[in-house]
Short mmCIF file of C-alpha atoms in Angstrom, two decimals:
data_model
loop_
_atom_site.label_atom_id
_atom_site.label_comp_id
_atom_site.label_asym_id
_atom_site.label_seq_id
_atom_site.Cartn_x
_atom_site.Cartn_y
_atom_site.Cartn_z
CA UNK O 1 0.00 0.00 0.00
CA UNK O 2 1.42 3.50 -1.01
CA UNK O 3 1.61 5.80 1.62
CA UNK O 4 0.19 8.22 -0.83
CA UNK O 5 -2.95 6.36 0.02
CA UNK O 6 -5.36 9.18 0.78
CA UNK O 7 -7.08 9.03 4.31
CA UNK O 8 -3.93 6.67 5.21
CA UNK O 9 -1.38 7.91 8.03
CA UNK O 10 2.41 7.56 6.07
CA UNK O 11 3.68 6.53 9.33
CA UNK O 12 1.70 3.39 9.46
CA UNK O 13 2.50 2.98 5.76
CA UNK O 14 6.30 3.09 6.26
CA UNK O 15 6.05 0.31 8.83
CA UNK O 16 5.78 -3.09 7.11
CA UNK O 17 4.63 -4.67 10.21
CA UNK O 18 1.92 -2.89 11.18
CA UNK O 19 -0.86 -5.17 10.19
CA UNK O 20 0.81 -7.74 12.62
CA UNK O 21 1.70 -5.10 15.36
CA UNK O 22 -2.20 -4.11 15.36
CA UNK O 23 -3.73 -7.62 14.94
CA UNK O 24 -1.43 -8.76 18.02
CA UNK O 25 -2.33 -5.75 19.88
CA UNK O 26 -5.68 -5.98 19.31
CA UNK O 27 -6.05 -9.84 20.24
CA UNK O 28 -3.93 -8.77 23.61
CA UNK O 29 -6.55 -6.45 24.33
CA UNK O 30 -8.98 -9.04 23.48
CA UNK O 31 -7.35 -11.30 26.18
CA UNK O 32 -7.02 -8.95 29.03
CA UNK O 33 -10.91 -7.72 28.86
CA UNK O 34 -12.21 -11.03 30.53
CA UNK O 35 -9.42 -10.69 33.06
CA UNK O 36 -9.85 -7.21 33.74
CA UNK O 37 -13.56 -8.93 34.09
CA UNK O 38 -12.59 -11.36 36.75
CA UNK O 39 -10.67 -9.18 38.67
CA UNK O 40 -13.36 -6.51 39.10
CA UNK O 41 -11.26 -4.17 37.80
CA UNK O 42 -13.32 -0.81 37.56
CA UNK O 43 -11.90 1.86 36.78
CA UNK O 44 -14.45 4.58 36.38
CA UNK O 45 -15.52 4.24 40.01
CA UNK O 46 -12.37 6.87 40.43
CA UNK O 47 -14.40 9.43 38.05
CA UNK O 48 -18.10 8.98 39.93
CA UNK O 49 -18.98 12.07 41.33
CA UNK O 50 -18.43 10.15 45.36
CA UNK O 51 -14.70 9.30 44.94
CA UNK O 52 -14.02 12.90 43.67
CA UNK O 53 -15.10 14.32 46.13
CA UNK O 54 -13.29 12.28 48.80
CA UNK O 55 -10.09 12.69 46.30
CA UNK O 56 -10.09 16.01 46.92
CA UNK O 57 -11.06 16.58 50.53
CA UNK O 58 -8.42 13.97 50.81
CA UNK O 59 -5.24 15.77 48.62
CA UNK O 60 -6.67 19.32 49.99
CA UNK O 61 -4.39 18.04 53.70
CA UNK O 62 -1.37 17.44 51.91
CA UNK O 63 -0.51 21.22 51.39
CA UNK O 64 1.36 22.29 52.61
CA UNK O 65 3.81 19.60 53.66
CA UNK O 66 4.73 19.90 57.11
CA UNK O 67 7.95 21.20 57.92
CA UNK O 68 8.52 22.00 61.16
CA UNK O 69 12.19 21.50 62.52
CA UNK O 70 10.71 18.50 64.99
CA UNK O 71 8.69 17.16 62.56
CA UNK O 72 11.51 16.78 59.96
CA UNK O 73 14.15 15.70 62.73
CA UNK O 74 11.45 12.54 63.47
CA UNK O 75 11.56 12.23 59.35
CA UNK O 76 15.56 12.42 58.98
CA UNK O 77 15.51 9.74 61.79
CA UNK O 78 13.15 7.39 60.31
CA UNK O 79 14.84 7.55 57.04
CA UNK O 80 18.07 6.83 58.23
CA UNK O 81 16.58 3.72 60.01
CA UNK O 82 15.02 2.75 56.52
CA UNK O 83 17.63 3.11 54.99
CA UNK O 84 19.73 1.06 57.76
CA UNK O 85 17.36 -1.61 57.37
CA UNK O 86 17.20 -1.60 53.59
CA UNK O 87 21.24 -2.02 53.39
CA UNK O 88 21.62 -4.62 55.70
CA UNK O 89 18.81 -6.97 54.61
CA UNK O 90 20.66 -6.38 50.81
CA UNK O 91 24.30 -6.97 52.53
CA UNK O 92 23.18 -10.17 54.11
CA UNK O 93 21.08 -10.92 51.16
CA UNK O 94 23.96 -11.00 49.05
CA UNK O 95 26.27 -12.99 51.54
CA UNK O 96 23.78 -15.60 51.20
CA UNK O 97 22.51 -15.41 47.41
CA UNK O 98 26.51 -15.62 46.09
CA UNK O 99 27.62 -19.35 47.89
CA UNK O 100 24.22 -20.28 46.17
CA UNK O 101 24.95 -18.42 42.62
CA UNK O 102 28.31 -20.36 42.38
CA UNK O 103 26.41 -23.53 42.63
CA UNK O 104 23.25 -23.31 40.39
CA UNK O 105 25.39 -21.47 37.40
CA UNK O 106 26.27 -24.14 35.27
CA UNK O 107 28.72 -22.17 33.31
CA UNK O 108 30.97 -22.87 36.69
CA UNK O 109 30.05 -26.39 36.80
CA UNK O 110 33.34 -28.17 37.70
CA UNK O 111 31.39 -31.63 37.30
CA UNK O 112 30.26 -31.21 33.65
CA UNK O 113 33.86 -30.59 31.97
CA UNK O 114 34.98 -34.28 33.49
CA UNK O 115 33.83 -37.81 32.38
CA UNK O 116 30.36 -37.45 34.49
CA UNK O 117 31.24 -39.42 37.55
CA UNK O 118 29.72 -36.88 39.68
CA UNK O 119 27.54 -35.33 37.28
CA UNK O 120 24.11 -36.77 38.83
CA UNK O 121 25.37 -35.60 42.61
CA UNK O 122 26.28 -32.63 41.19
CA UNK O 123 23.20 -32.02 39.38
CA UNK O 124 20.70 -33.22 42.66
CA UNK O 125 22.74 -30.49 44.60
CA UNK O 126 22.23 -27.96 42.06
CA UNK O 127 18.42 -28.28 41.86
CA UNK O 128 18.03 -28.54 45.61
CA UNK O 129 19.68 -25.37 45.71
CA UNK O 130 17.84 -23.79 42.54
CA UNK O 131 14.44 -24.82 44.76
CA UNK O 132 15.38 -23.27 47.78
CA UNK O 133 16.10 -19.96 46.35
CA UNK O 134 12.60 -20.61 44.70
CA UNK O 135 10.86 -20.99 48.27
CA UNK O 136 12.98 -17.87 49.34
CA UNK O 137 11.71 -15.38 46.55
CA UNK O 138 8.15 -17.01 46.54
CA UNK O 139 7.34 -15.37 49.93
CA UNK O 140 7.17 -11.91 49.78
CA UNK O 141 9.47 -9.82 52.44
CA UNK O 142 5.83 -8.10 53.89
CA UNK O 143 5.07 -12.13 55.03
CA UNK O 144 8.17 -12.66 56.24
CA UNK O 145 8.12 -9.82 58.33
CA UNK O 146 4.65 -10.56 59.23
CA UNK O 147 5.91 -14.33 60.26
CA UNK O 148 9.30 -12.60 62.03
CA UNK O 149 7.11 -9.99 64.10
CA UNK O 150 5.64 -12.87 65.35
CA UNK O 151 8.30 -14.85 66.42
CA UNK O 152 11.02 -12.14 67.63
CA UNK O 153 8.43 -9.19 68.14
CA UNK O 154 9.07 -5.65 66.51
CA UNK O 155 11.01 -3.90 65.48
CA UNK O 156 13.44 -3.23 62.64
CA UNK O 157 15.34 -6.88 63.48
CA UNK O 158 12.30 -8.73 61.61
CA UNK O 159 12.59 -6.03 58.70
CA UNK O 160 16.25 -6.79 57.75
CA UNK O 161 15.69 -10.72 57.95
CA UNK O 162 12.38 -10.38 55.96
CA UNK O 163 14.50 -8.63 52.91
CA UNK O 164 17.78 -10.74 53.25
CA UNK O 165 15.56 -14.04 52.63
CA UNK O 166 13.52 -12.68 49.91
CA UNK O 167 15.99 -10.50 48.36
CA UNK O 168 18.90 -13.91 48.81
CA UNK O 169 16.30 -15.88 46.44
CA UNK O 170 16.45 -12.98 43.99
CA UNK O 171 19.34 -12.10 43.50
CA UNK O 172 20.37 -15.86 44.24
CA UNK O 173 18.09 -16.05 40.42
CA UNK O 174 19.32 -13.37 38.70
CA UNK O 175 23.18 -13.03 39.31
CA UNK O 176 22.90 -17.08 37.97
CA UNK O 177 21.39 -16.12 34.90
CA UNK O 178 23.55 -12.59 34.26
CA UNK O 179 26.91 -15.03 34.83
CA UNK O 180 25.62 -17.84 32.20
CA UNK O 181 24.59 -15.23 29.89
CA UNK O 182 28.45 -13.45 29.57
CA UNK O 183 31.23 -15.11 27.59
CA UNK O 184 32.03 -18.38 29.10
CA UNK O 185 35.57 -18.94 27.06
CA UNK O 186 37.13 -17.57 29.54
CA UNK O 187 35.82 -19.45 32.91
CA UNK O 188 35.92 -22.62 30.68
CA UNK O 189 39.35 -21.90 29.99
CA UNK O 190 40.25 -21.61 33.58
CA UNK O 191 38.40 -24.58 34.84
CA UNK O 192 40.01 -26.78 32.40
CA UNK O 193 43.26 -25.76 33.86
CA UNK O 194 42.51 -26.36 37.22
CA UNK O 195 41.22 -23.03 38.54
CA UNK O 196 38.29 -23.63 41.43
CA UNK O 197 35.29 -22.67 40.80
CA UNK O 198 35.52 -18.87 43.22
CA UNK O 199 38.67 -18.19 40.92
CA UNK O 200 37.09 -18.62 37.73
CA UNK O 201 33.68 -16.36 38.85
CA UNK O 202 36.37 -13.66 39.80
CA UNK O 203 39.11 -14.19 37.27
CA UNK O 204 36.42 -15.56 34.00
CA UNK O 205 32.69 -14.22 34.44
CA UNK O 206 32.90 -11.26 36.98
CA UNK O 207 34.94 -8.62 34.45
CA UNK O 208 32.21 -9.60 32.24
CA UNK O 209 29.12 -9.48 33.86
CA UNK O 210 30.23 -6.54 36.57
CA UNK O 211 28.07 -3.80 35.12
CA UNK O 212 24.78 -5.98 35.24
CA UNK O 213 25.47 -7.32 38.33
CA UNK O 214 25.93 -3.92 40.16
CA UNK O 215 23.31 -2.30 38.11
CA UNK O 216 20.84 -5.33 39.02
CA UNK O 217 21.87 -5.06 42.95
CA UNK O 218 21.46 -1.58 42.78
CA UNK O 219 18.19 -1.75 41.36
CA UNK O 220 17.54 -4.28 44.03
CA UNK O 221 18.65 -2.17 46.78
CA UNK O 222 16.21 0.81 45.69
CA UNK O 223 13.38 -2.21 45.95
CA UNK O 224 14.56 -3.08 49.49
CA UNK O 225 14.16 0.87 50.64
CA UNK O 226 10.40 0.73 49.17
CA UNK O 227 9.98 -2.76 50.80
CA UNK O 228 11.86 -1.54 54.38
CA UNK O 229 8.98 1.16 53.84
CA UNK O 230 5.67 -1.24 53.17
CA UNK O 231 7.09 -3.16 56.19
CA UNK O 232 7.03 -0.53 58.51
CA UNK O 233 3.48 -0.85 58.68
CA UNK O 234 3.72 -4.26 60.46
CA UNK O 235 5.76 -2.87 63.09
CA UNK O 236 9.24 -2.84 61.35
CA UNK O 237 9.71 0.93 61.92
CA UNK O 238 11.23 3.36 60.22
CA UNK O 239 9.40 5.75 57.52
CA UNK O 240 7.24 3.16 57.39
CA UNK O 241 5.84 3.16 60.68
CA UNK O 242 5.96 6.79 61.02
CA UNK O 243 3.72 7.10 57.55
CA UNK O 244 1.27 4.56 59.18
CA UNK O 245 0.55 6.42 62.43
CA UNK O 246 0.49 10.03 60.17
CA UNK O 247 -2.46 7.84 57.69
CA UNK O 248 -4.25 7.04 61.31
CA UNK O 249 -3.67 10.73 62.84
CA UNK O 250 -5.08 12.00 59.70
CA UNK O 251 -2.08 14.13 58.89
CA UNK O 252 -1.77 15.02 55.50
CA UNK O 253 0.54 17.42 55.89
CA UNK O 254 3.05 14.68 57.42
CA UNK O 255 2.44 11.82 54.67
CA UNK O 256 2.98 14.52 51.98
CA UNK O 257 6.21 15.31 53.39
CA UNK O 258 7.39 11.40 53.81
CA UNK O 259 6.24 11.22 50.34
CA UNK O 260 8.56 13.69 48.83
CA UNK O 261 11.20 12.09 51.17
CA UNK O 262 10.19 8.42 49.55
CA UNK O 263 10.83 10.21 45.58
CA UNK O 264 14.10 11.88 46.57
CA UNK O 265 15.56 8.65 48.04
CA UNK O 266 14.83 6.75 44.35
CA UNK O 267 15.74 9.20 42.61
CA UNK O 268 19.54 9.38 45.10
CA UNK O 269 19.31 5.74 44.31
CA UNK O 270 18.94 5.37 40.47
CA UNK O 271 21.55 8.07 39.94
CA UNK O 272 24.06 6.13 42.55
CA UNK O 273 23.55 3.56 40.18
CA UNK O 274 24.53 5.77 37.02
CA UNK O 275 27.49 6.53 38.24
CA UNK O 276 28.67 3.42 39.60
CA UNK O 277 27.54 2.00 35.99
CA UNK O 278 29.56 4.44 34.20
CA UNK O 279 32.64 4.17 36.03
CA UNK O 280 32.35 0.59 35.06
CA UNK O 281 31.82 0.82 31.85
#
């Protein structure tokens, strides 16, 4: 079709894959109606002339955002806790997702460059360890910490343990995956010479897959600050908590400022992450 056509946009008409790129789009909205459906998903309730009412009488509290020197002293305290929380939970998160990573990569398997004597051990070990950092990621930090509270009361003790077991089964996942997917001539190499398996990661994958595997943790470690956050409201502490008695005090003012504090801390985050991905670049 010319994209002279008249009545015919020449953008579509450049594209020879539109006809595909609008079927499939069209048969994906097709698919999601029923399960927007089952979920009672309903949007226009937001729009009816109720919930704009309440919207607004809601939003008129947050300005302006308190800042009072107390006020923001409780804030500046809370976030350092958060953030306290949300760095420990990733540091022993990652002392416990890297012993596992070495295992389940099989671009480090020691057992698969020999004759296969210890191939079927190897392999039994490898997917016990592959489903336990399945059961780790599969319960979400917020149950953990509900399970923790429980068992060592609260505080921000059952906060870091709730993120270093889900976050170990994550990043347990995803550094295994980012190590078999970088050039593995060079571990190969090693392990064929008689390198262990630690030296090869360092020496083979690790110049390789650096940059993914800091950006990924880093990415990781902005998740754990939301998390630390969400799991304040089970008794964790930190902004958290102090955003959950503010919602029950009906101070607007107060979650409007922890707000602005909860977009400045991403924001610090993804440009840490920036920078420590150029400078490995």
């Amino acid at each position: 079709m010319s994209s002279n056509t008249p009545g015919f946009p020449a953008s579509l008409a450049r594209d020879p894959a539109w006809r595909g790129r609008v079927m499939y789009s069209l048969l994906a909205l097709l698919l999601l109606w029923p399960l927007a459906q089952l979920s009672e998903f309903q949007p226009w309730i937001l729009l009816d002339a109720q919930s704009l009412r309440a919207t607004a009488g809601f939003l008129s509290h947050f300005f302006p955002p308190e800042h009072s020197a107390e006020f923001l002293a409780i804030v500046a305290s809370a976030t350092w806790q958060t953030i306290a929380m949300a760095t420990a939970g990733m540091t022993l998160a990652i002392l416990g997702a890297l012993p596992m990573t070495l295992i389940v990569n099989q671009q480090l398997s020691i057992s698969r460059l020999g004759g296969g004597r210890m191939r079927h051990s190897s392999l039994a070990v490898r997917q016990a360890v592959r489903w336990l950092l399945v059961f780790l990621r599969s319960v979400p930090e917020l149950v953990w910490a509900l399970l923790l509270v429980r068992i060592i009361g609260l505080g921000p003790t059952a906060g870091v343990l709730a993120i270093a077991l889900t976050y170990c089964g994550m990043l347990g996942k995803v550094y295994a995956e980012i190590i078999e997917a970088s050039d593995p001539t060079t571990c190969r190499t090693l392990l064929e010479n008689g390198s262990s398996r630690l030296a090869a990661f360092c020496f083979g994958s690790l110049p390789d897959a650096a940059s993914e595997l800091v950006s990924y943790t880093l990415y990781r470690w902005e998740c754990a600050i939301r998390g630390s956050v969400v799991m304040g409201f089970v008794g964790a502490g930190g902004l958290g908590q102090r955003m959950d008695e503010s919602m029950k005090m009906l101070a607007g003012a107060e979650v409007s400022t922890m707000l602005i504090v909860f977009v400045l801390l991403v924001a610090a985050a993804d440009a840490l992450s920036q920078a420590l991905r150029k400078g490995l670049a």
